[in-house]
mmCIF file of C-alpha atoms in Angstrom:
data_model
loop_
_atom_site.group_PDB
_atom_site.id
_atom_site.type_symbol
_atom_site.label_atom_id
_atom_site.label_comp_id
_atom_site.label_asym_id
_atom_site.label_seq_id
_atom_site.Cartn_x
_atom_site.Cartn_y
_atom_site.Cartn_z
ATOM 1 C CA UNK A 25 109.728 136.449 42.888
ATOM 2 C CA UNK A 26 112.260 134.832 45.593
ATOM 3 C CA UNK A 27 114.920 133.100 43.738
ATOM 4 C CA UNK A 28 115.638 129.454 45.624
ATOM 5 C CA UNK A 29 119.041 128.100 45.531
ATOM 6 C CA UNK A 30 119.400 124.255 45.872
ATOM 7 C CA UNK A 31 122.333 123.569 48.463
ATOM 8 C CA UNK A 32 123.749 120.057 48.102
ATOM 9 C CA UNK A 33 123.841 118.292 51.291
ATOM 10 C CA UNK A 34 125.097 114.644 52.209
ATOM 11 C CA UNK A 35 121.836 113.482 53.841
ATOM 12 C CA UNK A 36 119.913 110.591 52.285
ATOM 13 C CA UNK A 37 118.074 110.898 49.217
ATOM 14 C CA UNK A 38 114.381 111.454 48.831
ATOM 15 C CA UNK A 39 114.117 107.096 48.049
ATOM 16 C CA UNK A 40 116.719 106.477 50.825
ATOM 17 C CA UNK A 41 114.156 108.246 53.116
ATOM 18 C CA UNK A 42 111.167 106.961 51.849
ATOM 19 C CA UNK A 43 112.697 103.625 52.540
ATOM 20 C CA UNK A 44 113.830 104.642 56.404
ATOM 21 C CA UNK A 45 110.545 105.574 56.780
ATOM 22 C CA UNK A 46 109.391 102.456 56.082
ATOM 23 C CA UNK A 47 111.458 100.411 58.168
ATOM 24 C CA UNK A 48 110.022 102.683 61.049
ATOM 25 C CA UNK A 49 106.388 102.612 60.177
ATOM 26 C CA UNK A 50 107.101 98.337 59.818
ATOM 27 C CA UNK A 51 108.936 98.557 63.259
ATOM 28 C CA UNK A 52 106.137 100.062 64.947
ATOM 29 C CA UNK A 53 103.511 97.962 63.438
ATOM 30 C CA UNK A 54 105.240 94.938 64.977
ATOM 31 C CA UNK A 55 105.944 96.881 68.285
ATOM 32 C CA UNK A 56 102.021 97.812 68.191
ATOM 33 C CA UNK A 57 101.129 94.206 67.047
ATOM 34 C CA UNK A 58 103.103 92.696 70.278
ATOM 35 C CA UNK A 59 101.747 95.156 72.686
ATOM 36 C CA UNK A 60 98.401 94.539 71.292
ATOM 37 C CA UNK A 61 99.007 90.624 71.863
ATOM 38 C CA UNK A 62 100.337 91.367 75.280
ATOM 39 C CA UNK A 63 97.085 93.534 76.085
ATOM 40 C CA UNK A 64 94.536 91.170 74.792
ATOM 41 C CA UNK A 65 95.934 87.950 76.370
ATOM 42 C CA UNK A 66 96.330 89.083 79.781
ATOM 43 C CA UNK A 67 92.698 90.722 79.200
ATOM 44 C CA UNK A 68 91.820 86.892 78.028
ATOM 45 C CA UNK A 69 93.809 85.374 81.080
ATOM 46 C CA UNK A 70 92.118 87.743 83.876
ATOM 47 C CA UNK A 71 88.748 87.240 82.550
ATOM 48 C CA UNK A 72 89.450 83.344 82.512
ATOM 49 C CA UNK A 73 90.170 83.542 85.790
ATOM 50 C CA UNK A 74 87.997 85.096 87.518
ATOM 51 C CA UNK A 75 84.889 83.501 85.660
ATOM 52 C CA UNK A 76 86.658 80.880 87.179
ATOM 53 C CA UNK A 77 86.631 82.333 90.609
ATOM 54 C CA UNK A 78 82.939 82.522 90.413
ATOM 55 C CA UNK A 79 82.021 86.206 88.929
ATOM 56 C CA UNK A 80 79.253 85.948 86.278
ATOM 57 C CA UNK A 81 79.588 89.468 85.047
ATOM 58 C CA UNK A 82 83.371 88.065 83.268
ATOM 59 C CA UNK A 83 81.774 84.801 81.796
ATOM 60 C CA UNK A 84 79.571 87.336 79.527
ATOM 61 C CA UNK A 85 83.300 88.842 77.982
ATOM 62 C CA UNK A 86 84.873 85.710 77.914
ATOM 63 C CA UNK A 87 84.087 84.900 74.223
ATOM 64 C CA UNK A 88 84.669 88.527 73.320
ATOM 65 C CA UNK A 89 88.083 88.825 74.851
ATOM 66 C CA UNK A 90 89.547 85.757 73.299
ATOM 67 C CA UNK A 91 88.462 86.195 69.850
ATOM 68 C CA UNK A 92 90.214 89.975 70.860
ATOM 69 C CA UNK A 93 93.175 87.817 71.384
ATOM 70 C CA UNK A 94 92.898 85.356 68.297
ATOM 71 C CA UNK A 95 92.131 88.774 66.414
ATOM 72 C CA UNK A 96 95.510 90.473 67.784
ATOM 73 C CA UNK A 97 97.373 86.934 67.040
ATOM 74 C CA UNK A 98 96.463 86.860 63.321
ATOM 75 C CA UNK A 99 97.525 90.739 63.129
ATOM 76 C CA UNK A 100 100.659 89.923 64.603
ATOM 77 C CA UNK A 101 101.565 86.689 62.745
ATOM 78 C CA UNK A 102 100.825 89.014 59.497
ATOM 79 C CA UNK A 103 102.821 91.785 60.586
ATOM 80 C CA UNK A 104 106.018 89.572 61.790
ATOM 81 C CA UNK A 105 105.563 86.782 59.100
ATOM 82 C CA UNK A 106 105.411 83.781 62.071
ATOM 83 C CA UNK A 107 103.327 83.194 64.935
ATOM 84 C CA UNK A 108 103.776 83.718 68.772
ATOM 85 C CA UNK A 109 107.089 81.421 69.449
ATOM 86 C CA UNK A 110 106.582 79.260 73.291
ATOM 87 C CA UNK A 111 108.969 82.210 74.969
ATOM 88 C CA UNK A 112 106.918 84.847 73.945
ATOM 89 C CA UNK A 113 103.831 83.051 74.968
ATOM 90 C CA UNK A 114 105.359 82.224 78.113
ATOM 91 C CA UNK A 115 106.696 85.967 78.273
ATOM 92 C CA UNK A 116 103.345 87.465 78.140
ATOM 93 C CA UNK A 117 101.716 85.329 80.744
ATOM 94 C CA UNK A 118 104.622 85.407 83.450
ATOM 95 C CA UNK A 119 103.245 87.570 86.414
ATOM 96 C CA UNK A 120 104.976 90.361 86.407
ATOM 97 C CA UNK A 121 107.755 90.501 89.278
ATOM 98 C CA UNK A 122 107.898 92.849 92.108
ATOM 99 C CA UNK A 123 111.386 94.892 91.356
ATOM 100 C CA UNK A 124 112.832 95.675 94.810
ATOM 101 C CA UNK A 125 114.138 99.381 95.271
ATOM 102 C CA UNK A 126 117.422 99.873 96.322
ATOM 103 C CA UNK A 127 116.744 103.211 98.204
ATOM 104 C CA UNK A 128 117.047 104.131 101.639
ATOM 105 C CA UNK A 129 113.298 104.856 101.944
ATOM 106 C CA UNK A 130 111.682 102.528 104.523
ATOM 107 C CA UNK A 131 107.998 102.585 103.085
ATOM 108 C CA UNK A 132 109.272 101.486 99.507
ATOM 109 C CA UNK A 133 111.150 98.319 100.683
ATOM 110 C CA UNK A 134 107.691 97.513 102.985
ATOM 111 C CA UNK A 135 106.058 97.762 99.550
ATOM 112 C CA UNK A 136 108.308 95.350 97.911
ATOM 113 C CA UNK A 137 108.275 93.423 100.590
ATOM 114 C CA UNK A 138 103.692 92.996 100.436
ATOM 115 C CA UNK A 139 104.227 92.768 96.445
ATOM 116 C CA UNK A 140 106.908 90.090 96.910
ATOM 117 C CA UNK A 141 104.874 87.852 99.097
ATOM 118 C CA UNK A 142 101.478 88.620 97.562
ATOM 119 C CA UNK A 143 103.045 87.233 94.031
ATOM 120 C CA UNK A 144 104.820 84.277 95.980
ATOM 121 C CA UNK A 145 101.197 83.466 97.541
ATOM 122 C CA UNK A 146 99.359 84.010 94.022
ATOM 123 C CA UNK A 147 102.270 81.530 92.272
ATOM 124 C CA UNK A 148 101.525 78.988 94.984
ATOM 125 C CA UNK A 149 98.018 79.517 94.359
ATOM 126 C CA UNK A 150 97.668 79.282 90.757
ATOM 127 C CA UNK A 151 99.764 75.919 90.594
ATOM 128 C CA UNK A 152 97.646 74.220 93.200
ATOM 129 C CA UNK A 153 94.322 75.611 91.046
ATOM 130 C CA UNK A 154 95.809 73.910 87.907
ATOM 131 C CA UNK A 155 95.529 70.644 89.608
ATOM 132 C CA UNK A 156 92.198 71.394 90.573
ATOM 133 C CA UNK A 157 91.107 72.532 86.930
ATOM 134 C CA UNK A 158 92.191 69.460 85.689
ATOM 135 C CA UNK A 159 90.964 67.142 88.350
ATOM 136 C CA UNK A 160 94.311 65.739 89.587
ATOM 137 C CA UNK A 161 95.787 65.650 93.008
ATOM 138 C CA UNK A 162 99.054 67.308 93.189
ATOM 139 C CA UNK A 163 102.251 65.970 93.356
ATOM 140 C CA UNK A 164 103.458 64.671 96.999
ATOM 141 C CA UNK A 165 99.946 66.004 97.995
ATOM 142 C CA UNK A 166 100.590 69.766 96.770
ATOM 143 C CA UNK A 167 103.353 70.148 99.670
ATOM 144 C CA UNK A 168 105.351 72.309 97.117
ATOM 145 C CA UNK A 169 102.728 74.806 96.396
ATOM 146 C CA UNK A 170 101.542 74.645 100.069
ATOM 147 C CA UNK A 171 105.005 75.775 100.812
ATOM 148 C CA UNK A 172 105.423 78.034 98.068
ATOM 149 C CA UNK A 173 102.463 79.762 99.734
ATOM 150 C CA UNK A 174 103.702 80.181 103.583
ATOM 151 C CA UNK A 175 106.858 81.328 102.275
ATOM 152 C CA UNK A 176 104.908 84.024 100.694
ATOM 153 C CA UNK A 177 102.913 84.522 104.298
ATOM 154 C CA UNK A 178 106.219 84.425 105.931
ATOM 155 C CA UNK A 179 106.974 88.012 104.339
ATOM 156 C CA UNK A 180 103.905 89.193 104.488
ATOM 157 C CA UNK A 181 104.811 88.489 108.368
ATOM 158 C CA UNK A 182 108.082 89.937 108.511
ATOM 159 C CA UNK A 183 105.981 93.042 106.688
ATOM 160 C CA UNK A 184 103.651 93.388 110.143
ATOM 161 C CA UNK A 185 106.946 92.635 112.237
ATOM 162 C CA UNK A 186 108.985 95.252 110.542
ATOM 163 C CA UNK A 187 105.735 97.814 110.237
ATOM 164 C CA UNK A 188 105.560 97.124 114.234
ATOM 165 C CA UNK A 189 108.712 98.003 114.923
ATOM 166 C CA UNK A 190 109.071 100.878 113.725
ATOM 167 C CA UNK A 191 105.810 102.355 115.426
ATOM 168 C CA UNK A 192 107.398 101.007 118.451
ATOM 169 C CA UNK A 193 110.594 102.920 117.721
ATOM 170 C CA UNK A 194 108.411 106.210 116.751
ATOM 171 C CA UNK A 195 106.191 106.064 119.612
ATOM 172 C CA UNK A 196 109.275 105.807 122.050
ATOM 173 C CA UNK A 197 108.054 102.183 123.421
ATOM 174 C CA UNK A 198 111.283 100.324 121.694
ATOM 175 C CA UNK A 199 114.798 100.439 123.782
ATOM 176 C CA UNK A 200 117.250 98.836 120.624
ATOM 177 C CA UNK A 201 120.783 97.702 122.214
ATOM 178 C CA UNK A 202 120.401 99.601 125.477
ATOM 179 C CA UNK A 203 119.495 102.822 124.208
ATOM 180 C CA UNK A 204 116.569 103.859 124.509
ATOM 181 C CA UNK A 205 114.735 105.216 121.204
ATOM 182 C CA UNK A 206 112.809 107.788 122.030
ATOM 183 C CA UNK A 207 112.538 110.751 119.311
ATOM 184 C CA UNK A 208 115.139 113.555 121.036
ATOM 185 C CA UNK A 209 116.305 110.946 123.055
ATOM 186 C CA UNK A 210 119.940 110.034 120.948
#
């Protein structure tokens, strides 16, 4: 039989582990509980809105994905001991924002350039349909949100001007200061 020798170390105890382990199976119950209120609502909010829009097959989830929601609330208000606060709320419903990248790459500023002005349009958008919901006329005649929205066309614009020109330079058609630009020709 093996004879085991017990080697002190000056790592935690077995209780002082049990009770780390804790801590880390509470953390991730309230990082699952916040994802899971995250998930549901914007589930909730998309489904809301495009009932909204007109599509029937949504209105039959509807009910389903807001008790989801009310479900994944009541977890999470267990789980942290408090209820969503007005920043988280507003934190999970904020469109998400289209992160520019700073590379040198052409085709990934054009994209941030269509997600930029498709989420300026949609902002402009959803403020004028609030109105609407509610049966008010906006304020100064929804001039802000009408201008919130051609600012977003404006880049989606300066997308198809920026998109043309550089065909133009590939296919050879574009002279830029003088030179001519024709692949080979620099």
């Amino acid at each position: 039989m093996p004879d085991f020798t017990v080697i002190e170390g000056s790592g935690p105890d077995k209780e002082e582990r049990e009770k780390q382990e804790q801590e880390l199976e509470k953390q991730r119950a309230r990082e699952w509980a916040k994802n899971d209120v995250d998930r549901t609502l914007a589930e909730f909010s998309a489904a809301l809105l495009r009932t909204m829009a007109g599509s029937e097959s949504e209105s039959v989830y509807l009910m389903h994905r807001l008790i989801d929601f009310l479900d994944a609330h009541n977890k999470f208000s267990e789980v942290m001991g408090r209820g969503l606060t007005a920043a988280e709320l507003e934190g999970f419903l904020r469109l998400p924002k289209a992160e520019l990248d700073y590379s040198d790459e052409d085709w990934r500023h054009r994209r941030w350039l269509r997600e930029h002005g498709m989420d300026v349009i949609v902002k402009g958008a959803l403020r004028l349909a609030a109105h609407k919901i509610l049966g008010e006329e906006p304020h100064f005649g929804g001039k802000y949100s009408e201008d919130v929205i051609e600012r977003g066309i404006k880049t989606l614009e300066e997308l198809k001007r920026t998109t043309k020109a550089a065909a133009a330079i590939e296919e050879g058609a574009l002279e830029v200061g003088g030179c001519c630009c024709r692949p080979g020709a620099l």
